[in-house]
Coordinates of C-alpha atoms and ligand atoms in Angstrom, one line a residue:
X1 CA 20.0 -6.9 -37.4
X2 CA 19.3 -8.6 -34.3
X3 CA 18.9 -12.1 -33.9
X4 CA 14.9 -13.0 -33.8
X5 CA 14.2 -13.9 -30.3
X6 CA 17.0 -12.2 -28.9
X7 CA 16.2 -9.7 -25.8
X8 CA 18.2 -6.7 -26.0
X9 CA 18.8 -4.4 -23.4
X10 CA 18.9 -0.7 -23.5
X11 CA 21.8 0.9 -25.0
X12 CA 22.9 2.8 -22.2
X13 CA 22.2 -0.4 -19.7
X14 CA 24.9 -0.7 -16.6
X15 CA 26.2 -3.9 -16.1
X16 CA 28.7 -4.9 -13.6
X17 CA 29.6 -6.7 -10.9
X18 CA 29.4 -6.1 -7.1
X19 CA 31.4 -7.2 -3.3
X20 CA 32.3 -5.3 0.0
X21 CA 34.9 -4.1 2.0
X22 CA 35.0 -6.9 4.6
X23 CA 34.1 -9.7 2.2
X24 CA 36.7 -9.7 0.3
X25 CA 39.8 -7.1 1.4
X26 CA 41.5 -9.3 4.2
X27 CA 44.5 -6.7 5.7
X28 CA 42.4 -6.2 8.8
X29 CA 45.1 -5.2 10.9
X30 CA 47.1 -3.4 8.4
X31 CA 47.7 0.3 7.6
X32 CA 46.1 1.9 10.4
X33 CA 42.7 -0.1 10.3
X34 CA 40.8 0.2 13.1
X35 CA 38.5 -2.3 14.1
X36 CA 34.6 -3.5 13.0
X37 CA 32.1 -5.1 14.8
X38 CA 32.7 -7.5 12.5
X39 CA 36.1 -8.5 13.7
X40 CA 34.6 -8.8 17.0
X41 CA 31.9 -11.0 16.2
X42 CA 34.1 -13.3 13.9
X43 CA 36.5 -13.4 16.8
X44 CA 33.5 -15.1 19.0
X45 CA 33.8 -18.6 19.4
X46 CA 30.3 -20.3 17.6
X47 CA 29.6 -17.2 16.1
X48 CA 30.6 -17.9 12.5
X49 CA 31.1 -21.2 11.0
X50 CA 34.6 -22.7 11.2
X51 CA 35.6 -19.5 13.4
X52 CA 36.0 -18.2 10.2
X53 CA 37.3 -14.7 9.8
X54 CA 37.7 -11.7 7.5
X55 CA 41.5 -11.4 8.4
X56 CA 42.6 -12.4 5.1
X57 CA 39.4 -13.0 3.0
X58 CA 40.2 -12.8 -0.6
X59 CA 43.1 -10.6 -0.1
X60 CA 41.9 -8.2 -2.1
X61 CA 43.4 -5.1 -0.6
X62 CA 46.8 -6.4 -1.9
X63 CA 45.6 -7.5 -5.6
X64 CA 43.2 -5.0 -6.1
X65 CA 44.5 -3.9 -9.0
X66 CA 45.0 -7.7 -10.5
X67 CA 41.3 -7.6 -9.3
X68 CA 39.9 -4.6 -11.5
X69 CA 41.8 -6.6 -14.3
X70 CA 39.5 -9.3 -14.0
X71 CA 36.2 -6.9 -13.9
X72 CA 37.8 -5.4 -17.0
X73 CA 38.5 -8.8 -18.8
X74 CA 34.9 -9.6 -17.8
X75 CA 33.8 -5.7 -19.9
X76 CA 32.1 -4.8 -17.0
X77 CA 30.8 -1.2 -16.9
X78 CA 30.6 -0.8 -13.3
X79 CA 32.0 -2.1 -10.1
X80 CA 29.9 -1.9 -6.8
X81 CA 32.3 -2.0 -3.8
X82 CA 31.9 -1.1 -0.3
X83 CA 34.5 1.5 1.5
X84 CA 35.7 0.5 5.1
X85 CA 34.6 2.9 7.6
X86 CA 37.3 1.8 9.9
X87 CA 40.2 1.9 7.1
X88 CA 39.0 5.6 6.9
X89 CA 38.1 6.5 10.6
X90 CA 39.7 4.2 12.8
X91 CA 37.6 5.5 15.8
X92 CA 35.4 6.0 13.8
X93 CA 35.3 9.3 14.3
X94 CA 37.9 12.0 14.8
X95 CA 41.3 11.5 13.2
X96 CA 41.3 10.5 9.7
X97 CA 43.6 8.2 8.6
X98 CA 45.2 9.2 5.2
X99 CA 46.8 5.4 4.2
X100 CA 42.8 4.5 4.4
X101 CA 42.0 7.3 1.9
X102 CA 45.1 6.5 -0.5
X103 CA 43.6 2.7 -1.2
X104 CA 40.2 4.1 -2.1
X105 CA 41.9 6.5 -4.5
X106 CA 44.0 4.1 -5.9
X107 CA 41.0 1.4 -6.5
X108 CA 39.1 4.4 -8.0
X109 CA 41.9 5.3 -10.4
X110 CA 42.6 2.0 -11.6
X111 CA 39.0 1.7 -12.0
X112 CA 39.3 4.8 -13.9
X113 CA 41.7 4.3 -16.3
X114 CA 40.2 0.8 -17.2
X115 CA 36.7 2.9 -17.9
X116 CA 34.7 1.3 -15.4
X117 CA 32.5 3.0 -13.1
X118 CA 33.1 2.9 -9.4
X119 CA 29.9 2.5 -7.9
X120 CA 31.0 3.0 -3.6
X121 CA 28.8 1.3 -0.9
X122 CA 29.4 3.8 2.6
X123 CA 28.6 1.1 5.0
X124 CA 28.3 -2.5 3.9
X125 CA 28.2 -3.6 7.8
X126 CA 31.8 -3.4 9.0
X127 CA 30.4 -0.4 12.0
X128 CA 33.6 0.8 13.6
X129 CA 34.1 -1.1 17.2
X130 CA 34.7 2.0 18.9
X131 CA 31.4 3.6 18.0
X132 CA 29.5 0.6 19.1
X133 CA 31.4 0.5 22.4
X134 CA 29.7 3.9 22.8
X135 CA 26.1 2.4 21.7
X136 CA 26.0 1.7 18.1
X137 CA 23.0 2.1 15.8
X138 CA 20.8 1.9 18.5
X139 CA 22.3 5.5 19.7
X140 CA 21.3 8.5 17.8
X141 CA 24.5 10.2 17.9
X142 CA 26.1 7.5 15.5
X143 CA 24.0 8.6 12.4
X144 CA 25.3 12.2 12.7
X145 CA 28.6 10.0 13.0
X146 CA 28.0 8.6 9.8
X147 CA 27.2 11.6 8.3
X148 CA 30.6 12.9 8.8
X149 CA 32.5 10.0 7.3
X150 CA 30.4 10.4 4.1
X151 CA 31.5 13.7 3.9
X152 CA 35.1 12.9 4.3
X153 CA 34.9 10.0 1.2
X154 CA 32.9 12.5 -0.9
X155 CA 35.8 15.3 0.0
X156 CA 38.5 12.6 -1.1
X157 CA 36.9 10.7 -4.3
X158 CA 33.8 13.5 -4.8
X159 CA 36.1 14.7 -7.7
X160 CA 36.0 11.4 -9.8
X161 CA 33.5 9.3 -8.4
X162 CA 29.7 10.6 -8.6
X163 CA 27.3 7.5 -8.1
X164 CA 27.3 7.0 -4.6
X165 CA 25.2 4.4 -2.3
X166 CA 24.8 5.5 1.3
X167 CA 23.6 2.1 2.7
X168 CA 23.4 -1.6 1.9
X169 CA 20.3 -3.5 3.4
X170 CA 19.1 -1.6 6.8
X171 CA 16.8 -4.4 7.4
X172 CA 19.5 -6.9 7.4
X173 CA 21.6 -4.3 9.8
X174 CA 18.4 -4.2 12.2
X175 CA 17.1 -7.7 12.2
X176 CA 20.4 -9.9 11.8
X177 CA 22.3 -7.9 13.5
X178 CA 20.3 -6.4 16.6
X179 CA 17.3 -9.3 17.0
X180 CA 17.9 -12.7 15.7
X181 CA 22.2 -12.0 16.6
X182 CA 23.2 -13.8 13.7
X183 CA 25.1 -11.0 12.3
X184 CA 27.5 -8.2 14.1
X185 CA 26.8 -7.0 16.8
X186 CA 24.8 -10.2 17.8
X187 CA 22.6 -8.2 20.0
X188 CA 19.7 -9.9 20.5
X189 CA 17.2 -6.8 21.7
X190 CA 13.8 -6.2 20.0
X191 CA 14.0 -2.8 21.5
X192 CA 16.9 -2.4 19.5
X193 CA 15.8 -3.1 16.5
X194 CA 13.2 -0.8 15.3
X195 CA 15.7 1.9 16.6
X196 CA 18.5 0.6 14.8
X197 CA 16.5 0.6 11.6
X198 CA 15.6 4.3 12.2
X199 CA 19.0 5.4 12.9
X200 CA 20.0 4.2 9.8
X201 CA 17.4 5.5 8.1
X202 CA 18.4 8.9 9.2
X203 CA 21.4 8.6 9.0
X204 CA 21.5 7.8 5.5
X205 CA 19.0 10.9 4.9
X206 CA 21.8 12.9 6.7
X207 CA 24.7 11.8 4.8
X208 CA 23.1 12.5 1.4
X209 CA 22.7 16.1 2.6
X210 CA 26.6 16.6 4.0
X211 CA 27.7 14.4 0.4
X212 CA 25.6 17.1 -1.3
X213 CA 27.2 20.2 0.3
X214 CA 30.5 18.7 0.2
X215 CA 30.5 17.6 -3.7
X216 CA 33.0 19.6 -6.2
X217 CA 30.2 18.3 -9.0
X218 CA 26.9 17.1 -8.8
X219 CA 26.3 13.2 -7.8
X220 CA 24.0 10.7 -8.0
X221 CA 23.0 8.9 -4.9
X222 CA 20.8 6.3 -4.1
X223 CA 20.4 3.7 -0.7
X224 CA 20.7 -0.1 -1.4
X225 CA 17.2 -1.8 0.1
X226 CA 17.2 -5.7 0.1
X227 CA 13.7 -6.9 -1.0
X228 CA 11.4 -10.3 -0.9
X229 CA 8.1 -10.4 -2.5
X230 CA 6.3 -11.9 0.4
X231 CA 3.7 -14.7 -0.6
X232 CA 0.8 -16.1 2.2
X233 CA 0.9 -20.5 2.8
X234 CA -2.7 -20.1 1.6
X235 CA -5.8 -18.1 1.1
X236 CA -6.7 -18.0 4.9
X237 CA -7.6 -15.0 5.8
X238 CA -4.9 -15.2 9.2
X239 CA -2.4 -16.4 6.1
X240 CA -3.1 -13.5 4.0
X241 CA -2.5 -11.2 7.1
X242 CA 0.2 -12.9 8.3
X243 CA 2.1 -12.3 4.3
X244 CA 1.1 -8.1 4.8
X245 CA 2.5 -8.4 8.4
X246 CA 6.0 -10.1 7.0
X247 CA 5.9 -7.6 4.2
X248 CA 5.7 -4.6 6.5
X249 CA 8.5 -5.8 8.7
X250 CA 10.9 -7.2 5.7
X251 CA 10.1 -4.5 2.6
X252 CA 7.7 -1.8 3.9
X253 CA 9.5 -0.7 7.0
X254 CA 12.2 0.6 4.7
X255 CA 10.6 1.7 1.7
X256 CA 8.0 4.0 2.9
X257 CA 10.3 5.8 5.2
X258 CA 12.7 6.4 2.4
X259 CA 10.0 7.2 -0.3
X260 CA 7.3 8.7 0.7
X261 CA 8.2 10.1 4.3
X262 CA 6.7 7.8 6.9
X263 CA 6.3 4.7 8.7
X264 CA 3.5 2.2 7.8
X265 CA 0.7 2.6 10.6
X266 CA 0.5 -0.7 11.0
X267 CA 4.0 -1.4 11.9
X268 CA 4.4 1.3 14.8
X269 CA 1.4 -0.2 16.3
X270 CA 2.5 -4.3 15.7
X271 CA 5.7 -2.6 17.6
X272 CA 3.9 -0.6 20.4
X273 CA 6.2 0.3 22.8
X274 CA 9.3 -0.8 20.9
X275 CA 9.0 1.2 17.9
X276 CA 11.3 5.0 18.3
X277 CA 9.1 8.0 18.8
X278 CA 9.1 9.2 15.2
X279 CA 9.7 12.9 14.7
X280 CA 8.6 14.9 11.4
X281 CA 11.9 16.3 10.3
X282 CA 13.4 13.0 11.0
X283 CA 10.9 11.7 8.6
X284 CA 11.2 14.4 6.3
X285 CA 15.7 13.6 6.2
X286 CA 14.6 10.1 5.9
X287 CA 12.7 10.8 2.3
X288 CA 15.1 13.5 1.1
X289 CA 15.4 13.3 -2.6
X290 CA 17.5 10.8 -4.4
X291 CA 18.7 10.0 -7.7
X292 CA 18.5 5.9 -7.7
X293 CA 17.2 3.2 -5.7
X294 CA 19.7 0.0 -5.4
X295 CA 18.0 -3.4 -4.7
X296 CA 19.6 -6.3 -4.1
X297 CA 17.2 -9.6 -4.9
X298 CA 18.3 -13.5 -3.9
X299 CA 14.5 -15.0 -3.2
X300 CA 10.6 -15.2 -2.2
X301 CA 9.7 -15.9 1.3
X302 CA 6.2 -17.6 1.6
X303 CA 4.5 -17.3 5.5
X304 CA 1.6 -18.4 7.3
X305 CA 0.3 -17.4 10.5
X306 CA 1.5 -18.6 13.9
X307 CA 0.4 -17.5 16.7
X308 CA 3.5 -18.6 18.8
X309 CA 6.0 -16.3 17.4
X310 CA 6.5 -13.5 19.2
X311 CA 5.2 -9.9 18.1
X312 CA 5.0 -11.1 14.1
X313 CA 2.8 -14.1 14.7
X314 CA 4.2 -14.9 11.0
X315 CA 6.5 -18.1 10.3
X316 CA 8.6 -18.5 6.7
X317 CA 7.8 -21.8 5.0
X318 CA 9.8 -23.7 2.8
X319 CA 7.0 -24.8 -0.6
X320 CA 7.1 -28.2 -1.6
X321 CA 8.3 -29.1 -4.8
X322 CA 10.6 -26.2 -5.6
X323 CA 14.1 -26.0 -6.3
X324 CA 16.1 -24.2 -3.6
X325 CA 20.1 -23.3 -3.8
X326 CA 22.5 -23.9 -0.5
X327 CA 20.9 -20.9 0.8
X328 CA 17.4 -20.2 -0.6
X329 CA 14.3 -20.9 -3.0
X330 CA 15.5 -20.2 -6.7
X331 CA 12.4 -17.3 -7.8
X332 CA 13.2 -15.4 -10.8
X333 CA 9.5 -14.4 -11.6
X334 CA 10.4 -12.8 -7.5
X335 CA 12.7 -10.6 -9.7
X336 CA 9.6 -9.1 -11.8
X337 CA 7.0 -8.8 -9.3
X338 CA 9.8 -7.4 -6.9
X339 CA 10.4 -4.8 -9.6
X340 CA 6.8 -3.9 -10.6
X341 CA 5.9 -3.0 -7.2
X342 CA 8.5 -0.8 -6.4
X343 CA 8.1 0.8 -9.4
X344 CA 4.4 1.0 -8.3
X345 CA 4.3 2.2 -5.1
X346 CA 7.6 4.1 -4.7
X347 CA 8.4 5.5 -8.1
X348 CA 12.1 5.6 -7.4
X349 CA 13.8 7.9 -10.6
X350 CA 16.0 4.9 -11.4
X351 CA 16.6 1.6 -10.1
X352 CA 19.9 -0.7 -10.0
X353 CA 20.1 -4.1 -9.0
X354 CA 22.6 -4.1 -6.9
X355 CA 23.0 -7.6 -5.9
X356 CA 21.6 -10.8 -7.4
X357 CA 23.4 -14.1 -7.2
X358 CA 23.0 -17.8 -5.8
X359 CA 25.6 -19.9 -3.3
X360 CA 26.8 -22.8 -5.6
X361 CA 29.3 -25.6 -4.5
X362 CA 31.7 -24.8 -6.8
X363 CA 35.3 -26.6 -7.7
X364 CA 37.8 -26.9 -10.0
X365 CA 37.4 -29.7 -12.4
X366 CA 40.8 -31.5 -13.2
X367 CA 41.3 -29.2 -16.1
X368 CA 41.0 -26.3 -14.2
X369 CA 37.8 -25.5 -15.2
X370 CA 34.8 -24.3 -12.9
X371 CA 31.4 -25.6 -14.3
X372 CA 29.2 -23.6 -12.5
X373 CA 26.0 -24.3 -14.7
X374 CA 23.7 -24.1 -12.0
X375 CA 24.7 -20.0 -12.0
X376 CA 24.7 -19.6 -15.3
X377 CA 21.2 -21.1 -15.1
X378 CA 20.0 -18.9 -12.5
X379 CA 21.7 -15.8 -14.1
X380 CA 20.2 -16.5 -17.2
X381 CA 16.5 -17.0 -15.5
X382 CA 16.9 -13.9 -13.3
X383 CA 18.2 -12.0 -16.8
X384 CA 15.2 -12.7 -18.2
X385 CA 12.7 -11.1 -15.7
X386 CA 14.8 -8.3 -15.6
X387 CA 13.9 -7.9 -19.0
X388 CA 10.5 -8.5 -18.6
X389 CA 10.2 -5.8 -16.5
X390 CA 11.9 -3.2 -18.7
X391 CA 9.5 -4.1 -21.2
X392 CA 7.0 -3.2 -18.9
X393 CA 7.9 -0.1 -18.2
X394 CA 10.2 -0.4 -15.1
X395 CA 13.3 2.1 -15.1
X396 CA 15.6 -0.5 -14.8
X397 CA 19.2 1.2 -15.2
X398 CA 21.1 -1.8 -14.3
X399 CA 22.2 -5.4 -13.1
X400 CA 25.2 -5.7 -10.6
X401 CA 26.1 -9.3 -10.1
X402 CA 26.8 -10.5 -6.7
X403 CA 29.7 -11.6 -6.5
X404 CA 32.3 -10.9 -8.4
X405 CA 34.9 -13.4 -6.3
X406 CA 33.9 -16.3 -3.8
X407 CA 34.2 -14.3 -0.4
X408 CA 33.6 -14.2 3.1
X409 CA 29.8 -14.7 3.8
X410 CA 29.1 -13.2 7.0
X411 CA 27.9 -16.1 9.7
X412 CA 28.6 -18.4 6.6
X413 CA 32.0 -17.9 6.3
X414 CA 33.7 -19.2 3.3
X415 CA 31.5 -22.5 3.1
X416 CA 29.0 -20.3 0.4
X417 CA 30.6 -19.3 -2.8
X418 CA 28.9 -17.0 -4.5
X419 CA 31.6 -15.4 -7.3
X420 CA 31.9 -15.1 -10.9
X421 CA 35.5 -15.9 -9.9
X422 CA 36.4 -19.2 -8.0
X423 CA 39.3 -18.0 -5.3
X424 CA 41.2 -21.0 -3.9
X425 CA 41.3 -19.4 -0.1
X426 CA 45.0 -21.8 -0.2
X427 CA 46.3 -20.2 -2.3
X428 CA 44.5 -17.3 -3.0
X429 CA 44.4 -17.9 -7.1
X430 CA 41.4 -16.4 -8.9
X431 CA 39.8 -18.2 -11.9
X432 CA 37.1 -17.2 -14.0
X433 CA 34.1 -19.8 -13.3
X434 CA 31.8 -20.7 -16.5
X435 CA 29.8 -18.0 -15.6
X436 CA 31.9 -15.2 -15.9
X437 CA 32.8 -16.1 -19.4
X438 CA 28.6 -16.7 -20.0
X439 CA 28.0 -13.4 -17.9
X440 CA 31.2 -11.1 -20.2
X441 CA 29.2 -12.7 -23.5
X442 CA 25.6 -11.6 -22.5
X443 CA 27.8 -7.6 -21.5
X444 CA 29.4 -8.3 -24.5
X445 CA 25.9 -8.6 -26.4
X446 CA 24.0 -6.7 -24.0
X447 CA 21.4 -9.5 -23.7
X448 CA 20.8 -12.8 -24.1
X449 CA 20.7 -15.0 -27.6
X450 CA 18.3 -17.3 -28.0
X451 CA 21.0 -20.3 -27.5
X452 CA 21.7 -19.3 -24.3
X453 CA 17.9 -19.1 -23.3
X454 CA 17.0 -22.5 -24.8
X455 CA 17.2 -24.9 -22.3
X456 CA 21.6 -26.5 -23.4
X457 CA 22.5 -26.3 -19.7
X458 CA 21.8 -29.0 -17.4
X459 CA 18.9 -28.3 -15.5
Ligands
FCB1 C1 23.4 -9.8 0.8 C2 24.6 -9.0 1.3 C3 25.9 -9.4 0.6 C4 26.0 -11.0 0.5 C5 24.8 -11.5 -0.2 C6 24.8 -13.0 -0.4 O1 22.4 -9.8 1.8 O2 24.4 -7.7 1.0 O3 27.0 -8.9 1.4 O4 26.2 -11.5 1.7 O5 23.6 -11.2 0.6

């Protein structure tokens, strides 16, 4: 009988834990690796804090498999990683490179053997330098590009591994990355970024058609969409339309498109003459039929009009009175009212989340231990709405902790540690935070007890 109080998940609930490629692998110059825009960038002086770098990261490409031990000690069920396009392509394009290929099949068949689910991201941001030299996202031709590496993974793993996610987070790929410059490539181009967002779009419509025709078996693939239930300053009217503005540009943008087969109206005409001309069979690649959505959820934003910022006339606020983490507002009822409108308005056959997690200060106590309560706290919270929203109907298939180690975090560098396992960047020794052993109980469980949802933890 189950405890009174206690929220149980479904049986067949996926739990695991999630990083990518260039977080975490380190070996950037090894084994015939050709290089990202993310080398480049990192490489830039002021570009990332500390001039940190990728080049070694958590090392992970040499302990992988002491890696996968860990996710098993933890009973995980799945393991969301990212695959290098460079390790695989080196130009990107062209000549394959077979010692890229062998790492993937060994991480899968360690996975494997340890029963846990290999969940692959195709591109989690590390685009191929040579592609972008020849225009990047912003050129057509690198979508068809794209297309062509999935189809060479799916050829190679295609035989073990069948859930498959073609992109993480376009809208961080177009707006980081191509108009505010924070992430690789840095360009800083407005024309760019609708067109960035497009080709991606596509191109992730085009690789679920080549991983289709390519697959010895059938596979389940989904796209990864990052997500913020957008919220106006007030009930002003120019607040209210400044929050559906935001929401177009941050969530809508990317949903429609992949769900039901077109751009909002309002956004093409917000961009004018900076928004791609959209063709039907683009739209029509864009929205072809997949078997999950992936959403990865950290916050809220809340916005109120300004007039002064350029083509949104929208500015994020930070509330009063609310908690935030190193990085951002702590919302779990976000988590709920993220899921219910998706559910809503897209009606995606299944939904993951991908990625949920929160930056924390961590260190190791003098005994060694890492007393993380603020994540287990967060976790806990973020559990809870989850739950909330199966209850209410939501096809919530399951929860993918981000991260699994402390890792490189992009323009960040290593100053935001966001793992389940604390990685001394010295010495490169992993330890199992308090939260990993919390996390393995509720798997373990599959759901929460009433004692960890009563209030023990320091809040
Ligand atoms: C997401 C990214 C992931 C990590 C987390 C904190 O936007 O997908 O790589 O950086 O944020």
């Amino acid at each position: 009988m189950p405890e009174q109080g206690f929220l149980a998940f479904p049986d067949d609930f996926i739990w695991g834990v999630a990083s990518s490629a260039y977080q975490i692998e380190g070996a950037a110059d090894e084994d015939g690796r050709g290089l990202s825009i993310w080398d480049t960038f990192c490489h830039k002086p002021g570009a990332v804090y500390k001039g940190h770098t990728g080049d070694v990261a958590a090392d992970h490409y040499h302990r992988f498999a002491e890696d996968v031990d860990l996710i098993a000690s933890l009973g995980m069920h799945a393991y969301r990683f990212s695959i290098a396009w460079p390790r695989i392509l080196p130009e990107g394009r062209g000549s394959i490179n077979q010692k890229g290929i062998d790492f993937y099949n060994r991480l899968v068949d360690v996975l494997l053997e340890r029963d846990i689910i290999p969940m692959p991201t195709l591109y989690h941001w590390d685009l191929p330098q040579a592609l972008q030299d020849t225009g990047g996202w912003k050129k057509r031709d690198t979508a068809k590009h794209f297309a062509d590496y999935a189809q060479v993974m799916v050829e190679a793993l295609g035989d073990r591994v069948t859930r498959w996610i073609t992109h993480n987070e376009p809208f961080v790929v177009a707006v980081l990355g191509h108009f505010t410059g924070e992430h690789a490539p840095g360009i800083q181009d407005p024309f760019a970024t609708f067109h960035t967002a497009y080709h991606v779009l596509l191109s992730h419509g085009l690789a679920v058609e080549a991983m289709r025709a390519a697959a010895p078996q059938p596979l389940q693939i989904g796209i990864t969409l990052d997500y913020n239930p957008i919220h106006p300053a007030s009930e002003r009217e120019e607040d209210l339309a400044a929050a559906r503005r935001f929401d177009g540009v941050r969530n809508r943008l990317y949903f429609e498109p992949v769900f039901l087969g077109r751009f909002p109206e309002d956004m093409i005409r917000l961009f004018g003459a900076l928004a791609p001309e959209v063709r039907p069979d683009d739209l029509a690649m864009m929205n072809t039929p997949i078997e999950f959505l992936g959403v990865n959820y950290y916050t809220r934003m809340v916005v109120r009009h300004d007039s002064s910022t350029p083509l949104i006339e929208a500015v994020e606020i930070q509330p009063q009175g609310r908690e935030y983490s190193m990085m951002w507002e702590i919302y779990p009822e976000g988590l709920h009212e993220m899921l219910m409108r998706i559910w809503r308005d897209y009606q995606p056959p299944a939904i993951y989340i991908t990625e949920n997690g929160i930056p924390v200060p961590d260190d190791l106590d003098h005994d060694g231990k890492v007393r993380d309560y603020r994540r287990i706290r967060y976790l806990r919270d973020h559990l809870i709405q989850a739950h909330r929203a199966i209850q209410s109907g939501v096809p919530l298939k399951g929860y993918l902790h981000w991260s699994i180690l402390d890792n490189f975090e992009w323009a960040l560098g290593y100053r935001m540690r966001f793992g389940l396992v604390y990685v001394d960047f010295e010495t490169l020794e992993r330890t199992v935070k308090m939260s990993g052993h919390w996390f393995a109980q509720v798997v373990r469980r599959n759901g929460l007890a009433p004692a960890e949802r009563a209030p023990f933890l320091p809040e």
